mmCIF file of C-alpha atoms and ligand atoms in Angstrom:
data_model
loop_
_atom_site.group_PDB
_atom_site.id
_atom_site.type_symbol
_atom_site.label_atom_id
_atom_site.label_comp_id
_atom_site.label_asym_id
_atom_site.label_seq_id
_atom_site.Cartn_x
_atom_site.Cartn_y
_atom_site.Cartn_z
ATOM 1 C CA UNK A 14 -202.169 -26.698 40.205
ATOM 2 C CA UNK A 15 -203.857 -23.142 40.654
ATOM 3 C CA UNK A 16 -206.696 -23.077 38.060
ATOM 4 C CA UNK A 17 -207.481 -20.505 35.683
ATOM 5 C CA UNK A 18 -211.180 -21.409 36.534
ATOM 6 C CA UNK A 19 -213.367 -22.801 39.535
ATOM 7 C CA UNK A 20 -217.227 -22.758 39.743
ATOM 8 C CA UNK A 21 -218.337 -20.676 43.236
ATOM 9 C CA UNK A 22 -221.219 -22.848 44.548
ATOM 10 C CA UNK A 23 -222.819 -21.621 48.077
ATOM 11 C CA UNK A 24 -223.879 -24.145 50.640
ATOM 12 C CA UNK A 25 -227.347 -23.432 50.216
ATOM 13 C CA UNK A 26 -227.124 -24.726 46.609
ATOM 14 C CA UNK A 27 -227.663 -28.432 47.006
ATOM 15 C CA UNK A 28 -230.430 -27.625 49.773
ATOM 16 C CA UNK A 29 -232.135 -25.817 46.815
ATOM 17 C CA UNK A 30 -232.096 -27.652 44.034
ATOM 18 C CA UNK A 31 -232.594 -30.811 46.306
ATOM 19 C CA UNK A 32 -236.116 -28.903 47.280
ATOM 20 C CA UNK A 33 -236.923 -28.415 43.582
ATOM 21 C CA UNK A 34 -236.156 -32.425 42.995
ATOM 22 C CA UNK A 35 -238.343 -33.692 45.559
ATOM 23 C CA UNK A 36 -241.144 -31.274 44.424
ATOM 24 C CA UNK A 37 -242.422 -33.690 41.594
ATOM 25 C CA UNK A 38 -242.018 -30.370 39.339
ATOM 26 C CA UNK A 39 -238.414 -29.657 38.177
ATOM 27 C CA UNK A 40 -239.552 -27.530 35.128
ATOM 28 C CA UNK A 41 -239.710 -24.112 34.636
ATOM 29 C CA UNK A 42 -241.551 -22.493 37.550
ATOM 30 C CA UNK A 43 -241.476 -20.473 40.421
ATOM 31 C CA UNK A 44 -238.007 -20.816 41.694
ATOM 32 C CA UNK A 45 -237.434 -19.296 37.582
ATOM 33 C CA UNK A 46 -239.422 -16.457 38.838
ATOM 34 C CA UNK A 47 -238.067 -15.892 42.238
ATOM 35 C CA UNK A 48 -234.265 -16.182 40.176
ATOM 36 C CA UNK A 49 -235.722 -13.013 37.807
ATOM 37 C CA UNK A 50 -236.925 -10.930 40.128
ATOM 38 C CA UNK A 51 -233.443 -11.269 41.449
ATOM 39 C CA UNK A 52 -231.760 -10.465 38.638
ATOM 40 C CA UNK A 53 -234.121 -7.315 37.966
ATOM 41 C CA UNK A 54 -233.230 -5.910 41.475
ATOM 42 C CA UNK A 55 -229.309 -7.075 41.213
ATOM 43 C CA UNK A 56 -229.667 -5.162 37.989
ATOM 44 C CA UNK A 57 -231.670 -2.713 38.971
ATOM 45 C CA UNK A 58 -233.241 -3.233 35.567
ATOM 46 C CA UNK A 59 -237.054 -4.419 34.881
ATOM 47 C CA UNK A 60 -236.869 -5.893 31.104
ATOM 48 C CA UNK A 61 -235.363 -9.445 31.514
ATOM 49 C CA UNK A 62 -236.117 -13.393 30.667
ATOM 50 C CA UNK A 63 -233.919 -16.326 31.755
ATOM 51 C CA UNK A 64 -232.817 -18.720 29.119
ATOM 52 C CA UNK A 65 -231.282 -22.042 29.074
ATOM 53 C CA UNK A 66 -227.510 -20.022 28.072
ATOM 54 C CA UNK A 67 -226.619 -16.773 27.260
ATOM 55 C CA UNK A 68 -225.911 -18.403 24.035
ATOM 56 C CA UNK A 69 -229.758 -19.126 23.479
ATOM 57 C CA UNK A 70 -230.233 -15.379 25.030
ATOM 58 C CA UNK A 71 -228.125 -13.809 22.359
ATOM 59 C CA UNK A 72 -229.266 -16.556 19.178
ATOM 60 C CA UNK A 73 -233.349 -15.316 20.669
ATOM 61 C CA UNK A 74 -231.830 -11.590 20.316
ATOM 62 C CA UNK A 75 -230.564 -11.731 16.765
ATOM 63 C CA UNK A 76 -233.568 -13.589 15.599
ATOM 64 C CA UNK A 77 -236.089 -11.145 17.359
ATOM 65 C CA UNK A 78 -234.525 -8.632 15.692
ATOM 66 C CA UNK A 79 -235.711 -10.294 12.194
ATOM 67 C CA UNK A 80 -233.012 -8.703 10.076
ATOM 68 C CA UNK A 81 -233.227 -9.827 6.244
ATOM 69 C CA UNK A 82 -230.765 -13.097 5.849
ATOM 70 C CA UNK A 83 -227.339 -11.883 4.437
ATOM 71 C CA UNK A 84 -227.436 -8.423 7.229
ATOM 72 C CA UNK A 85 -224.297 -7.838 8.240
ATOM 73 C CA UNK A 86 -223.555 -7.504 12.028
ATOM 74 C CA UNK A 87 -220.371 -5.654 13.130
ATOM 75 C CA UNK A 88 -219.145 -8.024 15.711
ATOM 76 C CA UNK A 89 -215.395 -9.173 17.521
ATOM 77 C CA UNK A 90 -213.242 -12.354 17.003
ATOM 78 C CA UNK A 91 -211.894 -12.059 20.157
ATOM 79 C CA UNK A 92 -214.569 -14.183 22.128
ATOM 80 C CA UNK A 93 -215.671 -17.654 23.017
ATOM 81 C CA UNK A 94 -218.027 -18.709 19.799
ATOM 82 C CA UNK A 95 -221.046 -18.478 21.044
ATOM 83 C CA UNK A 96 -220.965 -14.910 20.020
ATOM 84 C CA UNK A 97 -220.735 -15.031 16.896
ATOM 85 C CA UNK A 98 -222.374 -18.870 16.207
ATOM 86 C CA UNK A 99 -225.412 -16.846 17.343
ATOM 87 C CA UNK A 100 -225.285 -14.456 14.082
ATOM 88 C CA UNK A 101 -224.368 -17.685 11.940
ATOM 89 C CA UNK A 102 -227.857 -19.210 13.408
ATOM 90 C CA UNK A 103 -229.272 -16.230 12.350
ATOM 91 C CA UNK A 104 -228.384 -16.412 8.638
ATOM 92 C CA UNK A 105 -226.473 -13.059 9.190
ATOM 93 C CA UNK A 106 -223.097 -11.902 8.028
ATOM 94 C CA UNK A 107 -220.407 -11.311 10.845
ATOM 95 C CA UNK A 108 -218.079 -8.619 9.715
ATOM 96 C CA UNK A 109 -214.738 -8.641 12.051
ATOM 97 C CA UNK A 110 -214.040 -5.298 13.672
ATOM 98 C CA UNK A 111 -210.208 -5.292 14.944
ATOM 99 C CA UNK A 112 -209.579 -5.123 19.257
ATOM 100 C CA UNK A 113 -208.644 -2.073 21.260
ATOM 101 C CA UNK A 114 -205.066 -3.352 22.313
ATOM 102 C CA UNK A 115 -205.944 -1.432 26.059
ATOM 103 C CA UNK A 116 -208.626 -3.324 26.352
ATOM 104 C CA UNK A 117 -208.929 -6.356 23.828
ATOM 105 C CA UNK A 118 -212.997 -5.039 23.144
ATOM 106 C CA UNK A 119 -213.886 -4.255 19.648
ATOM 107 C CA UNK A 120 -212.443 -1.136 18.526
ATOM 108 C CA UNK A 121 -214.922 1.917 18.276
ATOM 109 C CA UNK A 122 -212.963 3.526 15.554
ATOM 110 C CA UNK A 123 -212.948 0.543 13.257
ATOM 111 C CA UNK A 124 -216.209 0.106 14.326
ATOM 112 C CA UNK A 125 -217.207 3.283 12.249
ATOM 113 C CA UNK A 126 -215.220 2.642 9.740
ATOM 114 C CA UNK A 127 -217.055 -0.605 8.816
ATOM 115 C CA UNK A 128 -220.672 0.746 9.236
ATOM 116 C CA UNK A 129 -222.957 1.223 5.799
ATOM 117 C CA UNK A 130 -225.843 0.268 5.028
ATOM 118 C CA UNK A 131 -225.898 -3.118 4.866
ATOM 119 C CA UNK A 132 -225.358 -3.270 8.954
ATOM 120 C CA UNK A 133 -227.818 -4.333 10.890
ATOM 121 C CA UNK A 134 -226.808 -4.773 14.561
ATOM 122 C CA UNK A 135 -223.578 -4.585 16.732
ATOM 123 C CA UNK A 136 -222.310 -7.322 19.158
ATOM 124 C CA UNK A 137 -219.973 -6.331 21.624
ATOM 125 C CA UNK A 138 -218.162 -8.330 24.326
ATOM 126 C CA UNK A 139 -217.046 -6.858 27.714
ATOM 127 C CA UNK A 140 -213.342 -8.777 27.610
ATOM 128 C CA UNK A 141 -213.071 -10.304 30.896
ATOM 129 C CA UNK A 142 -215.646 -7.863 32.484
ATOM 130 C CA UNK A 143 -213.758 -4.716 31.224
ATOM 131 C CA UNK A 144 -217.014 -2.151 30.033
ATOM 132 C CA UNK A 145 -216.746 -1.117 26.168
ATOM 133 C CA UNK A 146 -217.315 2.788 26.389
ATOM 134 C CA UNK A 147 -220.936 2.358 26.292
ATOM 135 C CA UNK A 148 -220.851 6.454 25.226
ATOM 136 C CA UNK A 149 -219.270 5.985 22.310
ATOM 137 C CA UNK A 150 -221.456 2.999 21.277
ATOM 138 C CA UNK A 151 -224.301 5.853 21.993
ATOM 139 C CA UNK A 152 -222.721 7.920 19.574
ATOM 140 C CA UNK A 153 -222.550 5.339 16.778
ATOM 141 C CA UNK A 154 -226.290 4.405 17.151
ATOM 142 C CA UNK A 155 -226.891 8.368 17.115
ATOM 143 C CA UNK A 156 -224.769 8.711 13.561
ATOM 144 C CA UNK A 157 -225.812 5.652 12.201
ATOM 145 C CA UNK A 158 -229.879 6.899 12.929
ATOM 146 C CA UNK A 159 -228.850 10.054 11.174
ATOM 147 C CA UNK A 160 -227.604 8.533 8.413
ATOM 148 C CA UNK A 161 -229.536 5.901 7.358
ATOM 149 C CA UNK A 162 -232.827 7.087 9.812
ATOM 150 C CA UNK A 163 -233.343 3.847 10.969
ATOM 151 C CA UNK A 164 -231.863 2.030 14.330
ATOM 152 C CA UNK A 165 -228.645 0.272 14.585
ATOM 153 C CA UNK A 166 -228.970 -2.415 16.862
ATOM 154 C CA UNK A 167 -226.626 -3.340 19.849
ATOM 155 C CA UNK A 168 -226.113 -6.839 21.622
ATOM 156 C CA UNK A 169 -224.262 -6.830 24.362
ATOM 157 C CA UNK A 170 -222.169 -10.064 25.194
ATOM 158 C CA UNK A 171 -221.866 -9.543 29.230
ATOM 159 C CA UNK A 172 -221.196 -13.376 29.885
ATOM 160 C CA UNK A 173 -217.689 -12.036 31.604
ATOM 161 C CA UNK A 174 -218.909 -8.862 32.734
ATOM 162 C CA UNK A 175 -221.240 -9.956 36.129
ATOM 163 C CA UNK A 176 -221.178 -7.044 38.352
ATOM 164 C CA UNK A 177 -219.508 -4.852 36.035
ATOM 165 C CA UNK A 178 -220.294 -1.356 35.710
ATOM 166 C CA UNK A 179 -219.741 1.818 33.233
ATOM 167 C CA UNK A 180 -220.769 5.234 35.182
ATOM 168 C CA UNK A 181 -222.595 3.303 37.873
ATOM 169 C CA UNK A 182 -224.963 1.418 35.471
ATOM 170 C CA UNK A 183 -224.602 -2.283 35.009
ATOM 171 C CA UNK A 184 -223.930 -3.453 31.691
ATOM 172 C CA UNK A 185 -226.579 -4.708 29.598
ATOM 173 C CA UNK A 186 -229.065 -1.834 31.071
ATOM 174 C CA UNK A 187 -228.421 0.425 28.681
ATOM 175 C CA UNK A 188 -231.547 -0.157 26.254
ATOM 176 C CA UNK A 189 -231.215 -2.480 23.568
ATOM 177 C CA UNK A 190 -230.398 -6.517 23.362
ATOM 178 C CA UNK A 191 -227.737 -8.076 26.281
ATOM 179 C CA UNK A 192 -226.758 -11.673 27.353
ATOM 180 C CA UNK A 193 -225.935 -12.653 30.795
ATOM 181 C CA UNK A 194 -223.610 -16.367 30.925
ATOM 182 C CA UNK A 195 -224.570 -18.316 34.214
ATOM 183 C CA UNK A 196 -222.441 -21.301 33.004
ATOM 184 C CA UNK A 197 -220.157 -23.562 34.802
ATOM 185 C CA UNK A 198 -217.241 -20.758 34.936
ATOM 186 C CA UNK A 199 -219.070 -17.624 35.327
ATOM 187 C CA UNK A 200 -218.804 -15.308 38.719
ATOM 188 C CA UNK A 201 -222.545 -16.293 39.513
ATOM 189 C CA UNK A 202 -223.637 -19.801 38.829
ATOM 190 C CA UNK A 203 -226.732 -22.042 38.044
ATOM 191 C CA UNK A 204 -224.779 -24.756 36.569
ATOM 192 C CA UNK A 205 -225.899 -23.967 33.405
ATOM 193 C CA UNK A 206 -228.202 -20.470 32.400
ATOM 194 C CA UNK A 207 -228.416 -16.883 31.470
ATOM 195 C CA UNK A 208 -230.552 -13.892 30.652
ATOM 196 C CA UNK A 209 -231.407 -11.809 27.647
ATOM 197 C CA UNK A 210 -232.116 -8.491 28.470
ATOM 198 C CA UNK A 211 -234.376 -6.352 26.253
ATOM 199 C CA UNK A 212 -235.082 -2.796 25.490
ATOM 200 C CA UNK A 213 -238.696 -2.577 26.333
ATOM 201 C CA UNK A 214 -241.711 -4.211 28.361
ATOM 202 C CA UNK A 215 -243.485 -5.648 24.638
ATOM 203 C CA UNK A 216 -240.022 -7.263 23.969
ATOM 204 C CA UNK A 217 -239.603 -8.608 27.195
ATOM 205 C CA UNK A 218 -243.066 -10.522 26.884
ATOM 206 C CA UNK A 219 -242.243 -11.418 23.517
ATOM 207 C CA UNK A 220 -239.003 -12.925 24.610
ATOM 208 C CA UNK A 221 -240.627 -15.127 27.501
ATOM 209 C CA UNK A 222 -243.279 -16.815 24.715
ATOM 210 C CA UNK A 223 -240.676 -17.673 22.293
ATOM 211 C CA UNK A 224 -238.076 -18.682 24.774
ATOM 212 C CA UNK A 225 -240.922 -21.754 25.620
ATOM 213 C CA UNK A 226 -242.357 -22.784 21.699
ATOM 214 C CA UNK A 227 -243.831 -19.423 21.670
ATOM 215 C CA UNK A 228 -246.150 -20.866 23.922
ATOM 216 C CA UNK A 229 -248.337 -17.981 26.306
ATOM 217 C CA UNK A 230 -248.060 -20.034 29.595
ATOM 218 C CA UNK A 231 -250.043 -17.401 32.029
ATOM 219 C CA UNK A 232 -253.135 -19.231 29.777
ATOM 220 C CA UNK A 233 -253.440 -22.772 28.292
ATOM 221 C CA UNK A 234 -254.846 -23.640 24.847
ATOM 222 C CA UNK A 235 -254.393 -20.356 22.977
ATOM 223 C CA UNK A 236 -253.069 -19.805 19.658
ATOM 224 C CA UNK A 237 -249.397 -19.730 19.004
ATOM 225 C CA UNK A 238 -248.777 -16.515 16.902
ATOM 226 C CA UNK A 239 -245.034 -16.456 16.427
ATOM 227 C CA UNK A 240 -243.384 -19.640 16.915
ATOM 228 C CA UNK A 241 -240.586 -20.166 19.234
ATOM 229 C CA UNK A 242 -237.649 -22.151 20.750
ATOM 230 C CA UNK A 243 -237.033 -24.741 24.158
ATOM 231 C CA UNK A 244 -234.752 -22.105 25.586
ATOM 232 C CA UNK A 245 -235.943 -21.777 28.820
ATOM 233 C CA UNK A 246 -234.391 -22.076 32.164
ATOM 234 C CA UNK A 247 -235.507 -24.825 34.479
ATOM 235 C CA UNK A 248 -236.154 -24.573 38.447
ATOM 236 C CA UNK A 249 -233.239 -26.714 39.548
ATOM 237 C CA UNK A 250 -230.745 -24.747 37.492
ATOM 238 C CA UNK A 251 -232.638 -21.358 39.001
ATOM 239 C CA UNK A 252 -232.286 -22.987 42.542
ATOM 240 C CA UNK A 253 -228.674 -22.983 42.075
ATOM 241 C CA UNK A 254 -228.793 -19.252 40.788
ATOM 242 C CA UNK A 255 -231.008 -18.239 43.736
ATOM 243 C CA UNK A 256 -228.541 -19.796 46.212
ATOM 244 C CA UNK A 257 -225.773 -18.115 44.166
ATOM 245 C CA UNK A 258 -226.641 -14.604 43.796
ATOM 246 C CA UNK A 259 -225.492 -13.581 47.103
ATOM 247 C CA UNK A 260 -222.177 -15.280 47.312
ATOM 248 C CA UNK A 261 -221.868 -14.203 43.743
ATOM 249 C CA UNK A 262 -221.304 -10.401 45.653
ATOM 250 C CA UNK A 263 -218.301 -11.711 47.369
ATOM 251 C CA UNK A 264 -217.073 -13.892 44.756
ATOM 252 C CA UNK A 265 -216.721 -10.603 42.222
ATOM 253 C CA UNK A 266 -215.141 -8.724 44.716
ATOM 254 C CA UNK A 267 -212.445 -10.740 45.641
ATOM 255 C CA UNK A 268 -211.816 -11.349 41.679
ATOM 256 C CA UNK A 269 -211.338 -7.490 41.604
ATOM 257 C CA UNK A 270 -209.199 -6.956 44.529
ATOM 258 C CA UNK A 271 -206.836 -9.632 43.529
ATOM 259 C CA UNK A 272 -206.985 -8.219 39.770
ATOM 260 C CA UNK A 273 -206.297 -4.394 41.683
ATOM 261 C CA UNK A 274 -202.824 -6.459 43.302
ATOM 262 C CA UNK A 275 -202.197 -7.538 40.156
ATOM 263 C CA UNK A 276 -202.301 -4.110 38.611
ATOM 264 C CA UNK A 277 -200.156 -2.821 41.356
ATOM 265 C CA UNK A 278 -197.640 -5.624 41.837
ATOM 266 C CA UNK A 279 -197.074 -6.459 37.602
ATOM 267 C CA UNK A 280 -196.997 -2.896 37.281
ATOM 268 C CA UNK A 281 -193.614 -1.883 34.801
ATOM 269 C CA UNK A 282 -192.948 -5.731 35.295
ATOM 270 C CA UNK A 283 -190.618 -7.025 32.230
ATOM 271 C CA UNK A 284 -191.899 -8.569 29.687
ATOM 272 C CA UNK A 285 -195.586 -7.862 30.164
ATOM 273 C CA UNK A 286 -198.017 -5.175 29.369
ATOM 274 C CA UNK A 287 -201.029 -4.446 31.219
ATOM 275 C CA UNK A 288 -204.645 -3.461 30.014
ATOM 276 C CA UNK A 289 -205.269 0.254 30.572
ATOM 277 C CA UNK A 290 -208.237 1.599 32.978
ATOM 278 C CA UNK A 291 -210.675 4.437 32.746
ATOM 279 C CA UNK A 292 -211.643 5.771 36.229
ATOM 280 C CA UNK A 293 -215.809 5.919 34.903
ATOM 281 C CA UNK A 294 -215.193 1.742 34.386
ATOM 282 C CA UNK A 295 -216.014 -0.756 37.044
ATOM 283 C CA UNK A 296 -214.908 -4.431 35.633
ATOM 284 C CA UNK A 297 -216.304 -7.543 36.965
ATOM 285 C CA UNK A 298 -212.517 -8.657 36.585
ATOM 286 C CA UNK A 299 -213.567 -11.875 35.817
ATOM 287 C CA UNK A 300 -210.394 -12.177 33.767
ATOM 288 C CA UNK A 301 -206.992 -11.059 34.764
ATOM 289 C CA UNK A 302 -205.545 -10.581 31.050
ATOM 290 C CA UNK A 303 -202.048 -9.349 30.335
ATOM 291 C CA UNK A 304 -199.651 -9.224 26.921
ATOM 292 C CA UNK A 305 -196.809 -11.276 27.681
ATOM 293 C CA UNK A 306 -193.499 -11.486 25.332
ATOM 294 C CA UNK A 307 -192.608 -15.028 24.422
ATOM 295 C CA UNK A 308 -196.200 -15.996 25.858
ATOM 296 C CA UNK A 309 -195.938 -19.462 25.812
ATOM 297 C CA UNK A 310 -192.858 -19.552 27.849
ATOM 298 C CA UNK A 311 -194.038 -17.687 29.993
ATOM 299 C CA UNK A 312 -196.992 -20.059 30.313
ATOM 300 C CA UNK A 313 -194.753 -23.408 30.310
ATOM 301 C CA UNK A 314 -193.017 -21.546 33.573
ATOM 302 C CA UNK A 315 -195.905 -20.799 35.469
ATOM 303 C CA UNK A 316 -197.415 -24.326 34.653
ATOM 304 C CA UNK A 317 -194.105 -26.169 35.997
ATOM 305 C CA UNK A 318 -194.661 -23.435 39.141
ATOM 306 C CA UNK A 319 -197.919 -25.176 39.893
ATOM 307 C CA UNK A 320 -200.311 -22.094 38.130
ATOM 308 C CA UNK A 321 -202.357 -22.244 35.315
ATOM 309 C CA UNK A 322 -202.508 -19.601 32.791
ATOM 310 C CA UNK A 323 -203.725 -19.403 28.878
ATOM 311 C CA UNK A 324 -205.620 -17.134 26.430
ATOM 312 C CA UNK A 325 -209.280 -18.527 27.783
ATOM 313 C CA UNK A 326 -211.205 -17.694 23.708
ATOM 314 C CA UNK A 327 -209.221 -18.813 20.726
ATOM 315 C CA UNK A 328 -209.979 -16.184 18.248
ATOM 316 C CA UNK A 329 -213.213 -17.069 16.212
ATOM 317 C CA UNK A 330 -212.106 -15.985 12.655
ATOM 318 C CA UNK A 331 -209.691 -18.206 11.503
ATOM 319 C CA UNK A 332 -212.227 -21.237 11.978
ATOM 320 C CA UNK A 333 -212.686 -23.022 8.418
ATOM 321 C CA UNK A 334 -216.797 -22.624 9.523
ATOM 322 C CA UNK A 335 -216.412 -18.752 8.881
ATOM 323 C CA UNK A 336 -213.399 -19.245 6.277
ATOM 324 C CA UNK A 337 -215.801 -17.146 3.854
ATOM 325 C CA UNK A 338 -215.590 -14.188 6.037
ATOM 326 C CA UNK A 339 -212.022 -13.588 6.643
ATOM 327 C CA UNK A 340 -210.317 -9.957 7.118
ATOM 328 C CA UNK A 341 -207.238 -8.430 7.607
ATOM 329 C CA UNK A 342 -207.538 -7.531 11.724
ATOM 330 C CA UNK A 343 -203.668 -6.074 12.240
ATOM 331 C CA UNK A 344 -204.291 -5.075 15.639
ATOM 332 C CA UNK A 345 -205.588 -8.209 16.902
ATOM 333 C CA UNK A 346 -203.296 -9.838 14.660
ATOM 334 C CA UNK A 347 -200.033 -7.983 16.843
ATOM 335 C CA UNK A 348 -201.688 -8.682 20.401
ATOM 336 C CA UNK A 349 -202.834 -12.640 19.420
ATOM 337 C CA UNK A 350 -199.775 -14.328 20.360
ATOM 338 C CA UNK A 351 -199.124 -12.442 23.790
ATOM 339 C CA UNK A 352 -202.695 -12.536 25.517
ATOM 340 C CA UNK A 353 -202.805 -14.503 28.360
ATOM 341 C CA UNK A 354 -204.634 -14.473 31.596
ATOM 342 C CA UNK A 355 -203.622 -15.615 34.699
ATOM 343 C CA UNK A 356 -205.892 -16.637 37.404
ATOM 344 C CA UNK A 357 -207.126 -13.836 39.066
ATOM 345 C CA UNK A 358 -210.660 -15.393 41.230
ATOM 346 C CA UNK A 359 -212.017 -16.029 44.333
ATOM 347 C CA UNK A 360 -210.220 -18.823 45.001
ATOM 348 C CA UNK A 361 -206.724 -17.466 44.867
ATOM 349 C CA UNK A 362 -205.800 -15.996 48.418
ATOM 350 C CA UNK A 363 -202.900 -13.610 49.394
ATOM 351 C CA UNK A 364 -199.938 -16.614 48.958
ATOM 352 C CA UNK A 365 -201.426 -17.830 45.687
ATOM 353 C CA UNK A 366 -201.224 -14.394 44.238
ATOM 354 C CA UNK A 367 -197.726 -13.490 45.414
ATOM 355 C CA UNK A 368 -196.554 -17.090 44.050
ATOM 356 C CA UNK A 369 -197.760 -15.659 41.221
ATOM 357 C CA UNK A 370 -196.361 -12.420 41.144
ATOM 358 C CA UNK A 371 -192.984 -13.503 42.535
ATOM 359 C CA UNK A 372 -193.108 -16.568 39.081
ATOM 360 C CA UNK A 373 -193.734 -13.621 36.613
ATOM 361 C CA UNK A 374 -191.782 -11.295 38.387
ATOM 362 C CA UNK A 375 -188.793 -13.937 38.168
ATOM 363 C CA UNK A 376 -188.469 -14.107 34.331
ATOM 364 C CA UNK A 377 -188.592 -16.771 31.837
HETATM 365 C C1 PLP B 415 -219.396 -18.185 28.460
HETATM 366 C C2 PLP B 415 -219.596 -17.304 27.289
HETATM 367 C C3 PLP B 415 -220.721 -17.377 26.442
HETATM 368 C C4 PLP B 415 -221.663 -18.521 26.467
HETATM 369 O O1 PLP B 415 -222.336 -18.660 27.626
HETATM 370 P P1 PLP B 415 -223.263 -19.955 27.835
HETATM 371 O O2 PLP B 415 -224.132 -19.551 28.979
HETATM 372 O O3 PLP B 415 -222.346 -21.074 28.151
HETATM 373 O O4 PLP B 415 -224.021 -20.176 26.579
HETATM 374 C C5 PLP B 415 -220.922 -16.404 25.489
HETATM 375 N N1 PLP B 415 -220.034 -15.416 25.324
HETATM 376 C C6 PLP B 415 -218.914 -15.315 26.068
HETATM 377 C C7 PLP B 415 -217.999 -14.177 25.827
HETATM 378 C C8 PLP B 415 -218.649 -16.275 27.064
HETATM 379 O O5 PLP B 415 -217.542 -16.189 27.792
#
């Protein structure tokens, strides 16, 4: 079977984190370091902390944030959980904004429509990698200052979106809250891990006390101000990110040159309908996503062809955990049954992708 997913792990990685396990000190340490100031030059971006998950990284965001309980947070169903369990953990409100059907992110326009007062912050998720327009986003903040002179906050979700880009800037770098996913299935690797990124230096310190119990760690025995959380990342799991952040180069661009085949090849295709592209956008394309008539034929035929395909996030707003919540989403509601991504990564070479092609190509 092709698979949808497969974890990229360099050679160097067991060489790594076997150094960190015969160090006698596997916590968090300087391989943590050497993995951040990685990430700041990869990012080209200075104001960064690891975490344990990008889940922790985007639970620490919301709750640095200290919004009243009952804020609500403009945010999409169309994403793994962790998204929007984060705001739940935060005693906030998620109010569902409906997809862009070019892109499956959260729709600017009903974004706008479902800002007041009682809004606190904005999550958005980067569907597979593909950028939200990070200008209009700009815009919104700039409106919503004007209008209720205070600042809208924005959390960016950019566990798919490693090594994406909008106008040569990597996502997350644009100034507020973002959280980087270097889980089992994401383009770069630690095993488990990720990264909150922060708008400022004060934040950033901030974020690497209460990441640790809101423990200072550059000096023992001091006071603990604001308490904190055990959301830190550990040196084996950085090991494996350090060994990883090369290859995870390569690995991105072979994800986007197969997705660019994919685009060419499917293209006017029956039965499917591909995700539109703006030329200022540079996706990770760490998900090859396409709206397929009859979708679950079409997935029973590529599964008896050897490939596996499927919708990756169930969305999150039917779950009975968020029952309370619920609101009509038409757009999302049209699209649901037909997303479906086929594998797209670094381990699919030239014949896996025209199998591929050729199984979609031949109908079902
Ligand atoms: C993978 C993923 C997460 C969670 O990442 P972890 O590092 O596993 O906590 C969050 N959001 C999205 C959209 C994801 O795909």
């Amino acid at each position: 079977m092709i698979p949808l997913f497969k974890t990229a792990m360099s050679d160097a990685a067991g060489e790594g984190a076997a150094r960190v396990l015969g160090s006698g000190y596997v916590g968090q340490g300087a391989a943590v370091e050497e993995f951040e100031a990685g990430l700041r030059r990869e990012l080209d971006y200075p104001h960064l902390v690891t975490t344990n998950s990008a889940t922790s990284a985007l639970t620490l965001a919301l709750h640095m944030m200290a919004l009243p309980p009952g804020t609500k947070v403009l945010t999409t169903a169309l994403t793994c959980t962790a998204t929007n369990f984060a705001i739940l953990a935060n005693h906030l409100i998620p109010v569902w904004c409906d997809v862009d059907p070019e892109t499956l992110n959260i729709c600017p326009r009903d974004v706008r429509s479902k800002i007041d007062a009682g809004v606190g912050a904005i999550m958005v998720v980067h569907w597979g990698g593909y950028p939200v327009d990070m200008d209009e986003l700009a815009a919104i903040k700039e409106e919503y200052k004007s209008d209720f002179n205070r600042d809208l906050h924005i959390v960016e979700d950019c566990a798919h979106a490693w090594g994406s880009s909008h106008r040569g800037r990597s996502l997350g770098t644009f100034g507020d809250y973002a959280a980087y996913s270097f889980g089992p299935i994401k383009s770069l690797s630690c095993g488990d891990g990720g990264a909150l990124l922060l708008p400022d230096a004060d934040q950033t310190e901030r974020a690497r006390r209460l990441r640790w119990f809101g423990i200072d760690r550059s000096f023992r025995g001091g006071d603990i101000p604001e308490y904190g959380f055990k959301y830190h990342m550990n040196d084996v799991n950085a090991a494996i990110g350090l060994a990883n952040l090369e290859l995870s180069r390569s690995v991105v661009s072979r994800h986007r040159s197969n997705s660019e085949f994919y685009d060419q090849r499917l293209a006017g295709a029956d039965g499917v309908r591909l995700m539109g592209r703006h030329p200022d956008r540079v996706s990770s394309c760490w998900l090859y996503t396409l709206l397929a008539d009859r979708r679950d034929d079409l997935v029973r035929k590529l599964r008896s062809a050897g490939i596996e395909s499927g919708q990756v996030h169930a969305r999150n707003d039917l779950y009975t955990c968020v029952r309370e919540f619920t609101r009509p989403l038409p757009v999302l509601d049209s699209v649901y049954g037909s997303i479906l991504c086929i594998p797209c990564g670094w381990w699919i070479g030239d014949e896996d992708r025209n199998k591929i092609v050729d199984a979609i190509k031949g109908g079902w």
